[in-house]
Amino acid sequence: MCFLNSHAEECKGVALYSNGSNRGQMLETGRTFPEPPEWRANWGNFGAMNAPYIRLSGIKNVQDDWKGLLWFPALPLRVDAGELLLKVRSTQNATFGVWLKGKASESRVYYTNLIAEKTEILEIPLASLGVAGTFEVANIGVGLFNVPQYQYTTLFIDDVEFSCVKNGVSAGSSSSSVTATDSPGDLEYEYSNVDAWSSQRNARLLPTVETEFSAAYSPQLRNALISSTNGDFLVSELEHMKIVNTVHAAEMSPQKSRTTWYDNLYSVVRNRLRENVIANPKQLYFEAEAIAARSDYTVIPLLVADLDYVYRACADADCSTSKNVNVHLLTAGLPTSFVRGSKMILVLDPYFFVTKQRDLPSISVCVSGKCNVLSVNGKLELEFPSTGTQKIVVKMKRGERTVEQNLFVEVK
């Protein structure tokens, strides 16, 4: 939806968080919430608030104000008049506050009283935050104030958006990789200067580097397993079958397709026997998601994994003994379940490879039977025939091995 501000310039609404697809971060600096947020929580649907949503929970042994600064992939933004829209809900009666933080200043805090177990739909004029004219938003501050001691409280937040963002969307961060304009064909993407096989990745749009997946094996067990294999990752046969089934699935919902790459890499990497072997898949996934959000889901990085792992297979009928089987994973993924409009730009950046290989696989991409090669540091404009669920076929070839994988998106 587009609006006209007081200077008769066109502005548009921009969603910061909706349907769990815009995972952000809460800055550690100044955070007084007892626990970090869960970004895709599902405690059921609460009337106008449907899962997934952001959840902030905790308990303290003193009465306190719980506060924190939220960052979303679409930030920073230049807002001008209009409203801040969001849905909030608390498990206890509480005073909720929200404010805007810029690079050099903060807005006033807008307070409202929440009734326990009641979803509130807030439409806050920026004037109520003391914002007059243009304001560059770097973070959204949220808080619960005067929370009683020893009271376990949960705050839910969903559907965060601004109703009036200046054309151009981005406030011009120096770390930005995408410049947003009105046409996907005009979007400029800045490719990274990184070797795909390097295990090191710096943060690009995210404010900090993501932590690694928690390791499944203790140091003692890891040392014992290393003696049985030269592999870097040792997974169960059940996990291996799950990976194979998802990579070769003929049909899948866009929501499931969005998480498949992340889930499969989680299954492999958490079962690592050695550290710092490959780039952190979690970092790559959320950076790709941030780039997609920054472009309003018109420029999407392709995520690729090309690595070896080992799985334990039954060696006899009753599974009393097992054997190690070496396999190779070649898979692709997208960090979003939807794209905005009938055209999108798909980019292949070495930053978004998880691999130890020096030679990268060849990749071609097909939509509606039309296939084109996608080269490293290259891009393709994909055009979809209609709205709704659409299939993207990614064909990957390494030597004599070829993998054809179906990815699904909803075209809005």
mmCIF file with all atom_site columns, N, CA, C and O in Angstrom, residues 168-184:
data_model
loop_
_atom_site.group_PDB
_atom_site.id
_atom_site.type_symbol
_atom_site.label_atom_id
_atom_site.label_alt_id
_atom_site.label_comp_id
_atom_site.label_asym_id
_atom_site.label_entity_id
_atom_site.label_seq_id
_atom_site.pdbx_PDB_ins_code
_atom_site.Cartn_x
_atom_site.Cartn_y
_atom_site.Cartn_z
_atom_site.occupancy
_atom_site.B_iso_or_equiv
_atom_site.pdbx_formal_charge
_atom_site.auth_seq_id
_atom_site.auth_comp_id
_atom_site.auth_asym_id
_atom_site.auth_atom_id
_atom_site.pdbx_PDB_model_num
ATOM 1  N N  . GLY A 1 168 ? 12.829 4.230  -1.857  1.00 0.00 ? 168 GLY A N  1
ATOM 2  C CA . GLY A 1 168 ? 14.242 3.883  -1.750  1.00 0.00 ? 168 GLY A CA 1
ATOM 3  C C  . GLY A 1 168 ? 14.468 2.949  -0.577  1.00 0.00 ? 168 GLY A C  1
ATOM 4  O O  . GLY A 1 168 ? 15.433 2.229  -0.535  1.00 0.00 ? 168 GLY A O  1
ATOM 5  N N  . VAL A 1 169 ? 13.513 2.957  0.406   1.00 0.00 ? 169 VAL A N  1
ATOM 6  C CA . VAL A 1 169 ? 13.444 2.039  1.530   1.00 0.00 ? 169 VAL A CA 1
ATOM 7  C C  . VAL A 1 169 ? 14.638 2.142  2.455   1.00 0.00 ? 169 VAL A C  1
ATOM 8  O O  . VAL A 1 169 ? 14.517 2.452  3.603   1.00 0.00 ? 169 VAL A O  1
ATOM 9  N N  . SER A 1 170 ? 15.862 1.899  1.983   1.00 0.00 ? 170 SER A N  1
ATOM 10 C CA . SER A 1 170 ? 17.017 1.845  2.867   1.00 0.00 ? 170 SER A CA 1
ATOM 11 C C  . SER A 1 170 ? 17.467 3.233  3.246   1.00 0.00 ? 170 SER A C  1
ATOM 12 O O  . SER A 1 170 ? 17.462 4.156  2.448   1.00 0.00 ? 170 SER A O  1
ATOM 13 N N  . ALA A 1 171 ? 17.881 3.363  4.499   1.00 0.00 ? 171 ALA A N  1
ATOM 14 C CA . ALA A 1 171 ? 18.424 4.634  4.966   1.00 0.00 ? 171 ALA A CA 1
ATOM 15 C C  . ALA A 1 171 ? 19.868 4.794  4.580   1.00 0.00 ? 171 ALA A C  1
ATOM 16 O O  . ALA A 1 171 ? 20.489 5.788  4.886   1.00 0.00 ? 171 ALA A O  1
ATOM 17 N N  . GLY A 1 172 ? 20.444 3.809  3.923   1.00 0.00 ? 172 GLY A N  1
ATOM 18 C CA . GLY A 1 172 ? 21.783 3.964  3.376   1.00 0.00 ? 172 GLY A CA 1
ATOM 19 C C  . GLY A 1 172 ? 22.879 3.469  4.286   1.00 0.00 ? 172 GLY A C  1
ATOM 20 O O  . GLY A 1 172 ? 23.882 4.139  4.471   1.00 0.00 ? 172 GLY A O  1
ATOM 21 N N  . SER A 1 173 ? 22.736 2.273  4.864   1.00 0.00 ? 173 SER A N  1
ATOM 22 C CA . SER A 1 173 ? 23.789 1.706  5.692   1.00 0.00 ? 173 SER A CA 1
ATOM 23 C C  . SER A 1 173 ? 24.989 1.353  4.849   1.00 0.00 ? 173 SER A C  1
ATOM 24 O O  . SER A 1 173 ? 24.880 0.832  3.747   1.00 0.00 ? 173 SER A O  1
ATOM 25 N N  . SER A 1 174 ? 26.188 1.573  5.384   1.00 0.00 ? 174 SER A N  1
ATOM 26 C CA . SER A 1 174 ? 27.408 1.270  4.643   1.00 0.00 ? 174 SER A CA 1
ATOM 27 C C  . SER A 1 174 ? 27.610 -0.218 4.473   1.00 0.00 ? 174 SER A C  1
ATOM 28 O O  . SER A 1 174 ? 28.376 -0.657 3.638   1.00 0.00 ? 174 SER A O  1
ATOM 29 N N  . SER A 1 175 ? 26.908 -1.048 5.296   1.00 0.00 ? 175 SER A N  1
ATOM 30 C CA . SER A 1 175 ? 27.040 -2.497 5.182   1.00 0.00 ? 175 SER A CA 1
ATOM 31 C C  . SER A 1 175 ? 26.033 -3.104 4.236   1.00 0.00 ? 175 SER A C  1
ATOM 32 O O  . SER A 1 175 ? 25.989 -4.300 4.049   1.00 0.00 ? 175 SER A O  1
ATOM 33 N N  . SER A 1 176 ? 25.201 -2.281 3.621   1.00 0.00 ? 176 SER A N  1
ATOM 34 C CA . SER A 1 176 ? 24.135 -2.795 2.764   1.00 0.00 ? 176 SER A CA 1
ATOM 35 C C  . SER A 1 176 ? 24.695 -3.482 1.539   1.00 0.00 ? 176 SER A C  1
ATOM 36 O O  . SER A 1 176 ? 25.638 -3.028 0.920   1.00 0.00 ? 176 SER A O  1
ATOM 37 N N  . SER A 1 177 ? 24.095 -4.633 1.175   1.00 0.00 ? 177 SER A N  1
ATOM 38 C CA . SER A 1 177 ? 24.508 -5.371 -0.005  1.00 0.00 ? 177 SER A CA 1
ATOM 39 C C  . SER A 1 177 ? 23.536 -5.195 -1.150  1.00 0.00 ? 177 SER A C  1
ATOM 40 O O  . SER A 1 177 ? 23.820 -5.602 -2.260  1.00 0.00 ? 177 SER A O  1
ATOM 41 N N  . VAL A 1 178 ? 22.365 -4.666 -0.850  1.00 0.00 ? 178 VAL A N  1
ATOM 42 C CA . VAL A 1 178 ? 21.319 -4.554 -1.855  1.00 0.00 ? 178 VAL A CA 1
ATOM 43 C C  . VAL A 1 178 ? 20.795 -3.129 -1.875  1.00 0.00 ? 178 VAL A C  1
ATOM 44 O O  . VAL A 1 178 ? 20.552 -2.539 -0.838  1.00 0.00 ? 178 VAL A O  1
ATOM 45 N N  . THR A 1 179 ? 20.650 -2.567 -3.043  1.00 0.00 ? 179 THR A N  1
ATOM 46 C CA . THR A 1 179 ? 20.026 -1.259 -3.189  1.00 0.00 ? 179 THR A CA 1
ATOM 47 C C  . THR A 1 179 ? 18.628 -1.471 -3.721  1.00 0.00 ? 179 THR A C  1
ATOM 48 O O  . THR A 1 179 ? 18.446 -2.033 -4.797  1.00 0.00 ? 179 THR A O  1
ATOM 49 N N  . ALA A 1 180 ? 17.607 -1.029 -2.965  1.00 0.00 ? 180 ALA A N  1
ATOM 50 C CA . ALA A 1 180 ? 16.219 -1.302 -3.337  1.00 0.00 ? 180 ALA A CA 1
ATOM 51 C C  . ALA A 1 180 ? 15.678 -0.219 -4.254  1.00 0.00 ? 180 ALA A C  1
ATOM 52 O O  . ALA A 1 180 ? 15.835 0.964  -4.001  1.00 0.00 ? 180 ALA A O  1
ATOM 53 N N  . THR A 1 181 ? 15.060 -0.647 -5.339  1.00 0.00 ? 181 THR A N  1
ATOM 54 C CA . THR A 1 181 ? 14.365 0.249  -6.255  1.00 0.00 ? 181 THR A CA 1
ATOM 55 C C  . THR A 1 181 ? 13.046 -0.387 -6.607  1.00 0.00 ? 181 THR A C  1
ATOM 56 O O  . THR A 1 181 ? 12.668 -1.397 -6.039  1.00 0.00 ? 181 THR A O  1
ATOM 57 N N  . ASP A 1 182 ? 12.339 0.162  -7.557  1.00 0.00 ? 182 ASP A N  1
ATOM 58 C CA . ASP A 1 182 ? 10.996 -0.336 -7.848  1.00 0.00 ? 182 ASP A CA 1
ATOM 59 C C  . ASP A 1 182 ? 10.980 -1.558 -8.763  1.00 0.00 ? 182 ASP A C  1
ATOM 60 O O  . ASP A 1 182 ? 10.000 -2.260 -8.832  1.00 0.00 ? 182 ASP A O  1
ATOM 61 N N  . SER A 1 183 ? 12.062 -1.799 -9.519  1.00 0.00 ? 183 SER A N  1
ATOM 62 C CA . SER A 1 183 ? 12.073 -2.893 -10.485 1.00 0.00 ? 183 SER A CA 1
ATOM 63 C C  . SER A 1 183 ? 13.165 -3.892 -10.158 1.00 0.00 ? 183 SER A C  1
ATOM 64 O O  . SER A 1 183 ? 14.319 -3.507 -9.952  1.00 0.00 ? 183 SER A O  1
ATOM 65 N N  . PRO A 1 184 ? 12.856 -5.219 -10.084 1.00 0.00 ? 184 PRO A N  1
ATOM 66 C CA . PRO A 1 184 ? 13.884 -6.203 -9.787  1.00 0.00 ? 184 PRO A CA 1
ATOM 67 C C  . PRO A 1 184 ? 15.055 -6.132 -10.748 1.00 0.00 ? 184 PRO A C  1
ATOM 68 O O  . PRO A 1 184 ? 16.188 -6.374 -10.374 1.00 0.00 ? 184 PRO A O  1
#
